[in-house]
Amino acid sequence: MKPQTGFQFLAEELLCYILSFLPHRDILRCTSICRNLRQTYLSSSELQYIVEISGQQLLVIPNTDDSIPISKRLQRLRDEAHAWFKVDTHPFLKMVPVTKALPSREIIGAGGHFCSWDPMGDTAMIFPVHPKPSQQSIRRNWLPGTLCSVPHSRKFDVFMDLAQNLIAVAYAADHNTVYINLGALDGDGVHPQAAGETLFLSDDSRSVTSNAKLKGFGRHIALSCRLNDESMSVWQLHIWDWKYSTTSSSILSGAVLDRPGPIEFCFLGNNRLLVIADNLNLYSIENMSQTPEFLACFLIPIPSMLLECLPMIDDIGYDSQLHMQAQATMCTSDPTHRLICLIMRCARDNLALIISTRIFFDLDEMAAAMPIPWEHWGPSNTRIFQRQFHFRINGNRVLQTLHFGARNRQFILQLLDFSPLAVTNGRGLGRVVKEPSTTCIIVDRIGTRGESLTTSLPYVQVVFSDRKFDHANSLLRDMWIDKDRIYMLSRSLRYTYDRLEVIDVQPDVRSGVVSTS
């Protein structure tokens, strides 16, 4: 008899070891054509964990608790993913008073915190919103004059990064030069990892600034500003490695576009930056000692005005100061496989253009030579939706309101999951949408000229019909989504405070409502 020396007759441990070097799609292909390999896969938590991580487009956070068995990590990942398809949108009510009027600019930070800044009142706040026991919480109120110690300074923007315990305040002290102060969210003084207390613009940027916008991701902070002098008006984008230097040599600039504020931009991880002007311009920011390197231009076929760019949210920083928070989380979404959303006004309609960031990392050497037409990158990497009431993204998930009823007077919530594993295994959990969709876009205000765009990025749609909202009574101001929760901010018709509903998606945590009075 001939010895059984084929690949499939190797010891199971060797088969697992060899398969572990393959991408998750190849692992699934191998196990679909061979019964022996299929059984090896089903008996291996390690291989299933690889498939789950890659299929959900996640990255494993280093230095987490290695004592947790791989089988429990696998089950936790699956439970967390499936929980999003069966969310109970009726929260368990819990009133937490906050003795401060609600600011006018609200954002939700990672780790179950509510962060906000009121530019008119010169105040800011951060407080925990029903955090998990393992998470460190921060509660602070900045009274007028305490965000910046420079008297009579004009504040342009405030950026908070809970994952890195960072607050950055952009201000002008002499109406000409903009500075950025770096501090810690949980204490006074300079941030312990910052290169200095203040970030400075280059000397040739001393002109009147009409407005500015701060954003950050990991070691980078960027300021987009509109500069005016007697002869011209331009936009500038300054980028700092705030842990290494207080000055910026990484600067982009251009003529002011036909929009009221500064340009929109979005970090794509720690080494790439997307600038949204008339088209999408991609830059490398690996070398912070020079002007960002131009990588590619992606053409947008829609003549429009950009209203907002909904960026990626960095749930957990790898160098987070909040050690307990990092320990409580195993994974974060992969910056090379997330979603960004462009909210655009096109004549009569507001459109939401969902873009998979994978297109910005899969470039050939000639990408910078000439603009990339929409037909080459857009249809298979995007989806276009008519924007309704509210629209938010996190990782590969989109949460939006959906109108229904007579004259669209009511709305419900729906979730769209664009991760490959959800699309592969989504049947029975939601409606899998793989077929292309065509959107007719009116490009002039009189409605005589239109353009049809077809997009086909796959997703799973789940409609949460268990709770209906009435436009006249709910007064939903905004909503957000993060890794574990849904946040809904509504005005109360009976009281003088607003209501922040917190819906915990994971089954082991109760939900709550926070009142800000």
CSV table of N, CA and C in Angstrom, one decimal, residues 357-474:
chain,number,residue,atom,x,y,z
A,357,THR,N,-12.5,52.6,2.3
A,357,THR,CA,-11.1,53.2,2.3
A,357,THR,C,-10.1,52.3,1.7
A,358,ARG,N,-10.5,51.0,1.3
A,358,ARG,CA,-9.6,50.1,0.7
A,358,ARG,C,-9.1,50.7,-0.6
A,359,ILE,N,-9.9,51.5,-1.3
A,359,ILE,CA,-9.4,52.0,-2.6
A,359,ILE,C,-8.3,53.0,-2.4
A,360,PHE,N,-8.1,53.5,-1.3
A,360,PHE,CA,-7.0,54.5,-1.0
A,360,PHE,C,-5.7,53.8,-0.7
A,361,PHE,N,-5.7,52.5,-0.5
A,361,PHE,CA,-4.5,51.8,-0.1
A,361,PHE,C,-4.0,50.8,-1.2
A,362,ASP,N,-4.9,50.6,-2.2
A,362,ASP,CA,-4.5,49.6,-3.3
A,362,ASP,C,-4.2,50.4,-4.5
A,363,LEU,N,-3.0,51.0,-4.5
A,363,LEU,CA,-2.6,51.9,-5.6
A,363,LEU,C,-1.5,51.3,-6.4
A,364,ASP,N,-1.4,51.6,-7.7
A,364,ASP,CA,-0.2,51.2,-8.5
A,364,ASP,C,0.7,52.4,-8.5
A,365,GLU,N,1.9,52.1,-9.1
A,365,GLU,CA,2.9,53.1,-9.1
A,365,GLU,C,2.6,54.3,-10.0
A,366,MET,N,1.7,54.2,-10.9
A,366,MET,CA,1.3,55.3,-11.8
A,366,MET,C,0.1,56.1,-11.4
A,367,ALA,N,-0.4,55.8,-10.2
A,367,ALA,CA,-1.6,56.5,-9.7
A,367,ALA,C,-1.5,58.0,-9.7
A,368,ALA,N,-0.3,58.5,-9.3
A,368,ALA,CA,-0.1,60.0,-9.2
A,368,ALA,C,0.0,60.7,-10.6
A,369,ALA,N,0.2,59.9,-11.6
A,369,ALA,CA,0.5,60.5,-12.9
A,369,ALA,C,-0.7,61.2,-13.5
A,370,MET,N,-1.9,60.7,-13.3
A,370,MET,CA,-3.1,61.4,-13.8
A,370,MET,C,-4.3,61.0,-13.0
A,371,PRO,N,-5.3,61.8,-13.0
A,371,PRO,CA,-6.5,61.6,-12.2
A,371,PRO,C,-7.2,60.2,-12.5
A,372,ILE,N,-7.7,59.6,-11.5
A,372,ILE,CA,-8.4,58.3,-11.7
A,372,ILE,C,-9.8,58.5,-11.9
A,373,PRO,N,-10.4,58.1,-13.1
A,373,PRO,CA,-11.8,58.3,-13.4
A,373,PRO,C,-12.7,57.6,-12.4
A,374,TRP,N,-13.9,58.1,-12.3
A,374,TRP,CA,-14.9,57.5,-11.4
A,374,TRP,C,-15.2,56.1,-11.9
A,375,GLU,N,-15.2,55.9,-13.1
A,375,GLU,CA,-15.6,54.5,-13.6
A,375,GLU,C,-14.6,53.5,-13.2
A,376,HIS,N,-13.3,53.9,-12.9
A,376,HIS,CA,-12.3,52.9,-12.5
A,376,HIS,C,-12.3,52.6,-11.0
A,377,TRP,N,-12.8,53.5,-10.2
A,377,TRP,CA,-12.7,53.3,-8.7
A,377,TRP,C,-14.1,53.4,-8.0
A,378,GLY,N,-15.0,54.1,-8.6
A,378,GLY,CA,-16.3,54.4,-7.8
A,378,GLY,C,-17.3,53.3,-7.7
A,379,PRO,N,-17.8,52.7,-8.9
A,379,PRO,CA,-18.9,51.8,-8.8
A,379,PRO,C,-18.8,50.7,-7.8
A,380,SER,N,-17.7,50.0,-7.8
A,380,SER,CA,-17.5,48.8,-6.9
A,380,SER,C,-17.1,49.1,-5.5
A,381,ASN,N,-16.7,50.4,-5.2
A,381,ASN,CA,-16.2,50.7,-3.9
A,381,ASN,C,-17.1,51.7,-3.2
A,382,THR,N,-18.3,52.0,-3.7
A,382,THR,CA,-19.1,53.0,-3.1
A,382,THR,C,-20.6,52.6,-3.1
A,383,ARG,N,-21.4,53.3,-2.3
A,383,ARG,CA,-22.8,53.3,-2.4
A,383,ARG,C,-23.3,54.7,-2.2
A,384,ILE,N,-24.4,55.0,-2.9
A,384,ILE,CA,-25.0,56.3,-2.8
A,384,ILE,C,-26.4,56.2,-2.2
A,385,PHE,N,-26.7,57.0,-1.2
A,385,PHE,CA,-28.0,57.0,-0.6
A,385,PHE,C,-28.6,58.4,-0.6
A,386,GLN,N,-29.9,58.5,-0.7
A,386,GLN,CA,-30.5,59.8,-0.4
A,386,GLN,C,-30.4,60.0,1.1
A,387,ARG,N,-29.8,61.1,1.5
A,387,ARG,CA,-29.7,61.3,2.9
A,387,ARG,C,-31.0,61.7,3.4
A,388,GLN,N,-31.4,61.1,4.6
A,388,GLN,CA,-32.6,61.4,5.2
A,388,GLN,C,-32.4,62.3,6.4
A,389,PHE,N,-32.8,61.9,7.6
A,389,PHE,CA,-32.8,62.8,8.7
A,389,PHE,C,-31.4,62.9,9.3
A,390,HIS,N,-30.9,61.7,9.7
A,390,HIS,CA,-29.5,61.6,10.3
A,390,HIS,C,-28.8,60.5,9.7
A,391,PHE,N,-27.4,60.6,9.8
A,391,PHE,CA,-26.6,59.6,9.1
A,391,PHE,C,-25.3,59.6,9.8
A,392,ARG,N,-24.9,58.4,10.4
A,392,ARG,CA,-23.6,58.3,11.2
A,392,ARG,C,-22.9,57.0,10.8
A,393,ILE,N,-21.6,57.0,10.9
A,393,ILE,CA,-20.8,55.8,10.6
A,393,ILE,C,-19.8,55.5,11.7
A,394,ASN,N,-19.4,54.2,11.8
A,394,ASN,CA,-18.3,53.8,12.7
A,394,ASN,C,-17.8,52.5,12.1
A,395,GLY,N,-16.5,52.5,11.8
A,395,GLY,CA,-15.9,51.3,11.2
A,395,GLY,C,-16.6,50.9,9.9
A,396,ASN,N,-17.2,49.8,9.9
A,396,ASN,CA,-18.0,49.3,8.7
A,396,ASN,C,-19.5,49.4,8.8
A,397,ARG,N,-19.9,50.1,9.9
A,397,ARG,CA,-21.4,50.2,10.1
A,397,ARG,C,-21.9,51.6,9.9
A,398,VAL,N,-23.1,51.7,9.4
A,398,VAL,CA,-23.8,52.9,9.1
A,398,VAL,C,-25.1,52.9,9.8
A,399,LEU,N,-25.4,53.9,10.6
A,399,LEU,CA,-26.7,54.0,11.2
A,399,LEU,C,-27.4,55.2,10.6
A,400,GLN,N,-28.7,55.1,10.2
A,400,GLN,CA,-29.4,56.2,9.6
A,400,GLN,C,-30.9,56.1,10.0
A,401,THR,N,-31.5,57.2,9.9
A,401,THR,CA,-33.0,57.2,10.1
A,401,THR,C,-33.7,56.9,8.8
A,402,LEU,N,-34.8,56.3,8.8
A,402,LEU,CA,-35.6,55.9,7.6
A,402,LEU,C,-37.0,56.4,7.8
A,403,HIS,N,-37.4,57.3,6.8
A,403,HIS,CA,-38.7,57.9,6.9
A,403,HIS,C,-39.8,56.8,6.5
A,404,PHE,N,-41.0,56.9,7.1
A,404,PHE,CA,-42.1,56.1,6.6
A,404,PHE,C,-43.4,56.8,7.1
A,405,GLY,N,-44.5,56.2,6.7
A,405,GLY,CA,-45.8,56.7,7.2
A,405,GLY,C,-46.3,57.8,6.2
A,406,ALA,N,-47.5,58.3,6.6
A,406,ALA,CA,-48.1,59.3,5.8
A,406,ALA,C,-47.2,60.6,5.8
A,407,ARG,N,-46.9,61.1,4.6
A,407,ARG,CA,-46.1,62.3,4.4
A,407,ARG,C,-44.8,62.2,5.2
A,408,ASN,N,-44.3,61.0,5.4
A,408,ASN,CA,-43.0,60.8,6.1
A,408,ASN,C,-42.9,61.5,7.4
A,409,ARG,N,-44.0,61.4,8.2
A,409,ARG,CA,-44.0,62.1,9.5
A,409,ARG,C,-43.4,61.2,10.6
A,410,GLN,N,-43.0,60.0,10.3
A,410,GLN,CA,-42.4,59.2,11.3
A,410,GLN,C,-41.1,58.6,10.7
A,411,PHE,N,-40.2,58.1,11.6
A,411,PHE,CA,-39.0,57.5,11.2
A,411,PHE,C,-38.6,56.4,12.1
A,412,ILE,N,-37.9,55.4,11.6
A,412,ILE,CA,-37.3,54.3,12.4
A,412,ILE,C,-35.8,54.3,12.1
A,413,LEU,N,-35.1,53.5,12.8
A,413,LEU,CA,-33.7,53.4,12.6
A,413,LEU,C,-33.3,52.1,11.8
A,414,GLN,N,-32.3,52.3,11.0
A,414,GLN,CA,-31.8,51.1,10.2
A,414,GLN,C,-30.3,51.1,10.2
A,415,LEU,N,-29.8,49.9,10.2
A,415,LEU,CA,-28.3,49.7,10.3
A,415,LEU,C,-27.9,49.1,8.9
A,416,LEU,N,-26.8,49.5,8.4
A,416,LEU,CA,-26.1,49.0,7.2
A,416,LEU,C,-24.7,48.5,7.6
A,417,ASP,N,-24.5,47.2,7.4
A,417,ASP,CA,-23.2,46.6,7.8
A,417,ASP,C,-22.5,46.3,6.5
A,418,PHE,N,-21.3,46.9,6.2
A,418,PHE,CA,-20.5,46.7,5.0
A,418,PHE,C,-19.4,45.7,5.1
A,419,SER,N,-19.2,45.1,6.3
A,419,SER,CA,-18.1,44.2,6.5
A,419,SER,C,-18.3,42.9,5.6
A,420,PRO,N,-17.2,42.3,5.1
A,420,PRO,CA,-17.4,41.2,4.2
A,420,PRO,C,-18.0,40.0,4.9
A,421,LEU,N,-17.7,39.7,6.2
A,421,LEU,CA,-18.2,38.6,6.9
A,421,LEU,C,-19.7,38.7,7.1
A,422,ALA,N,-20.2,40.0,7.3
A,422,ALA,CA,-21.6,40.2,7.5
A,422,ALA,C,-22.3,39.9,6.2
A,423,VAL,N,-21.7,40.3,5.1
A,423,VAL,CA,-22.4,40.1,3.7
A,423,VAL,C,-22.4,38.6,3.5
A,424,THR,N,-21.3,37.8,3.8
A,424,THR,CA,-21.2,36.4,3.6
A,424,THR,C,-22.2,35.6,4.4
A,425,ASN,N,-22.3,36.0,5.7
A,425,ASN,CA,-23.1,35.2,6.7
A,425,ASN,C,-24.4,36.0,7.1
A,426,GLY,N,-24.8,37.0,6.4
A,426,GLY,CA,-25.9,37.9,6.8
A,426,GLY,C,-27.3,37.3,6.6
A,427,ARG,N,-27.5,36.3,5.8
A,427,ARG,CA,-28.8,35.8,5.6
A,427,ARG,C,-29.4,35.3,6.9
A,428,GLY,N,-30.6,35.7,7.1
A,428,GLY,CA,-31.3,35.3,8.3
A,428,GLY,C,-31.1,36.4,9.4
A,429,LEU,N,-30.1,37.3,9.2
A,429,LEU,CA,-29.9,38.4,10.2
A,429,LEU,C,-30.4,39.7,9.6
A,430,GLY,N,-30.3,39.8,8.3
A,430,GLY,CA,-30.8,41.0,7.6
A,430,GLY,C,-30.8,40.8,6.1
A,431,ARG,N,-31.2,41.8,5.4
A,431,ARG,CA,-31.3,41.7,3.9
A,431,ARG,C,-30.0,42.0,3.3
A,432,VAL,N,-29.4,41.0,2.6
A,432,VAL,CA,-28.1,41.1,2.0
A,432,VAL,C,-28.3,41.8,0.6
A,433,VAL,N,-27.6,43.0,0.4
A,433,VAL,CA,-27.8,43.7,-0.8
A,433,VAL,C,-26.5,43.7,-1.6
A,434,LYS,N,-26.5,42.9,-2.6
A,434,LYS,CA,-25.3,42.8,-3.5
A,434,LYS,C,-25.5,43.4,-4.9
A,435,GLU,N,-26.8,43.5,-5.3
A,435,GLU,CA,-27.1,44.0,-6.6
A,435,GLU,C,-26.8,45.5,-6.7
A,436,PRO,N,-26.4,46.0,-7.9
A,436,PRO,CA,-26.1,47.4,-8.0
A,436,PRO,C,-27.4,48.2,-7.9
A,437,SER,N,-27.2,49.5,-7.5
A,437,SER,CA,-28.3,50.4,-7.4
A,437,SER,C,-27.9,51.7,-8.1
A,438,THR,N,-28.9,52.3,-8.8
A,438,THR,CA,-28.7,53.4,-9.6
A,438,THR,C,-29.4,54.6,-9.0
A,439,THR,N,-28.7,55.7,-8.9
A,439,THR,CA,-29.2,56.9,-8.3
A,439,THR,C,-29.3,58.0,-9.4
A,440,CYS,N,-30.4,58.6,-9.6
A,440,CYS,CA,-30.6,59.7,-10.5
A,440,CYS,C,-30.3,61.0,-9.8
A,441,ILE,N,-29.3,61.7,-10.2
A,441,ILE,CA,-28.9,63.0,-9.5
A,441,ILE,C,-29.2,64.2,-10.3
A,442,ILE,N,-30.0,65.1,-9.8
A,442,ILE,CA,-30.3,66.3,-10.5
A,442,ILE,C,-29.1,67.3,-10.2
A,443,VAL,N,-28.5,67.8,-11.3
A,443,VAL,CA,-27.3,68.6,-11.2
A,443,VAL,C,-27.5,70.0,-11.4
A,444,ASP,N,-28.8,70.4,-11.8
A,444,ASP,CA,-29.1,71.9,-11.8
A,444,ASP,C,-30.4,72.1,-11.1
A,445,ARG,N,-30.6,73.3,-10.6
A,445,ARG,CA,-31.7,73.6,-9.7
A,445,ARG,C,-33.1,73.6,-10.4
A,446,ILE,N,-33.1,73.7,-11.7
A,446,ILE,CA,-34.4,73.8,-12.4
A,446,ILE,C,-34.9,72.4,-12.8
A,447,GLY,N,-34.0,71.4,-12.6
A,447,GLY,CA,-34.4,70.0,-12.8
A,447,GLY,C,-34.4,69.5,-14.2
A,448,THR,N,-33.7,70.2,-15.1
A,448,THR,CA,-33.6,69.9,-16.5
A,448,THR,C,-32.4,69.0,-16.9
A,449,ARG,N,-31.5,68.9,-16.0
A,449,ARG,CA,-30.3,68.1,-16.3
A,449,ARG,C,-30.0,67.2,-15.2
A,450,GLY,N,-29.8,65.9,-15.4
A,450,GLY,CA,-29.6,64.9,-14.4
A,450,GLY,C,-28.5,63.9,-14.9
A,451,GLU,N,-28.0,63.2,-13.9
A,451,GLU,CA,-27.0,62.2,-14.2
A,451,GLU,C,-27.3,60.9,-13.3
A,452,SER,N,-27.1,59.8,-13.9
A,452,SER,CA,-27.4,58.5,-13.2
A,452,SER,C,-26.0,57.9,-12.9
A,453,LEU,N,-25.9,57.5,-11.6
A,453,LEU,CA,-24.7,56.8,-11.1
A,453,LEU,C,-25.0,55.5,-10.5
A,454,THR,N,-24.3,54.4,-10.9
A,454,THR,CA,-24.6,53.1,-10.4
A,454,THR,C,-23.5,52.7,-9.5
A,455,THR,N,-23.8,52.2,-8.3
A,455,THR,CA,-22.9,51.8,-7.3
A,455,THR,C,-23.2,50.4,-6.8
A,456,SER,N,-22.2,49.7,-6.3
A,456,SER,CA,-22.5,48.2,-5.9
A,456,SER,C,-21.8,47.7,-4.7
A,457,LEU,N,-21.3,48.5,-3.8
A,457,LEU,CA,-20.6,48.0,-2.6
A,457,LEU,C,-21.6,47.2,-1.8
A,458,PRO,N,-21.3,45.9,-1.5
A,458,PRO,CA,-22.3,45.1,-0.8
A,458,PRO,C,-22.4,45.5,0.6
A,459,TYR,N,-23.6,45.2,1.2
A,459,TYR,CA,-23.9,45.5,2.6
A,459,TYR,C,-25.1,44.7,3.0
A,460,VAL,N,-25.3,44.6,4.4
A,460,VAL,CA,-26.4,44.0,5.0
A,460,VAL,C,-27.3,45.0,5.6
A,461,GLN,N,-28.6,45.0,5.3
A,461,GLN,CA,-29.5,46.0,5.9
A,461,GLN,C,-30.4,45.4,6.9
A,462,VAL,N,-30.4,46.1,8.1
A,462,VAL,CA,-31.3,45.6,9.2
A,462,VAL,C,-32.2,46.8,9.6
A,463,VAL,N,-33.5,46.7,9.6
A,463,VAL,CA,-34.4,47.7,10.0
A,463,VAL,C,-34.9,47.4,11.4
A,464,PHE,N,-34.8,48.4,12.3
A,464,PHE,CA,-35.3,48.2,13.7
A,464,PHE,C,-36.7,48.9,13.8
A,465,SER,N,-37.7,48.0,13.5
A,465,SER,CA,-39.0,48.5,13.5
A,465,SER,C,-39.7,48.4,14.8
A,466,ASP,N,-39.0,48.0,15.9
A,466,ASP,CA,-39.7,47.9,17.2
A,466,ASP,C,-40.0,49.2,17.8
A,467,ARG,N,-39.4,50.3,17.3
A,467,ARG,CA,-39.6,51.6,17.9
A,467,ARG,C,-39.8,52.6,16.8
A,468,LYS,N,-40.9,53.4,16.9
A,468,LYS,CA,-41.1,54.4,15.9
A,468,LYS,C,-41.1,55.8,16.5
A,469,PHE,N,-40.5,56.7,15.8
A,469,PHE,CA,-40.3,58.0,16.2
A,469,PHE,C,-41.1,59.0,15.4
A,470,ASP,N,-41.7,59.9,16.1
A,470,ASP,CA,-42.6,60.9,15.4
A,470,ASP,C,-41.8,62.2,15.3
A,471,HIS,N,-41.7,62.8,14.1
A,471,HIS,CA,-40.9,64.0,13.8
A,471,HIS,C,-41.4,65.1,14.7
A,472,ALA,N,-42.7,65.2,14.9
A,472,ALA,CA,-43.2,66.4,15.6
A,472,ALA,C,-42.9,66.3,17.1
A,473,ASN,N,-42.8,65.1,17.7
A,473,ASN,CA,-42.7,65.0,19.1
A,473,ASN,C,-41.3,64.6,19.6
A,474,SER,N,-40.5,63.9,18.8
A,474,SER,CA,-39.2,63.4,19.2
A,474,SER,C,-38.2,64.5,19.3
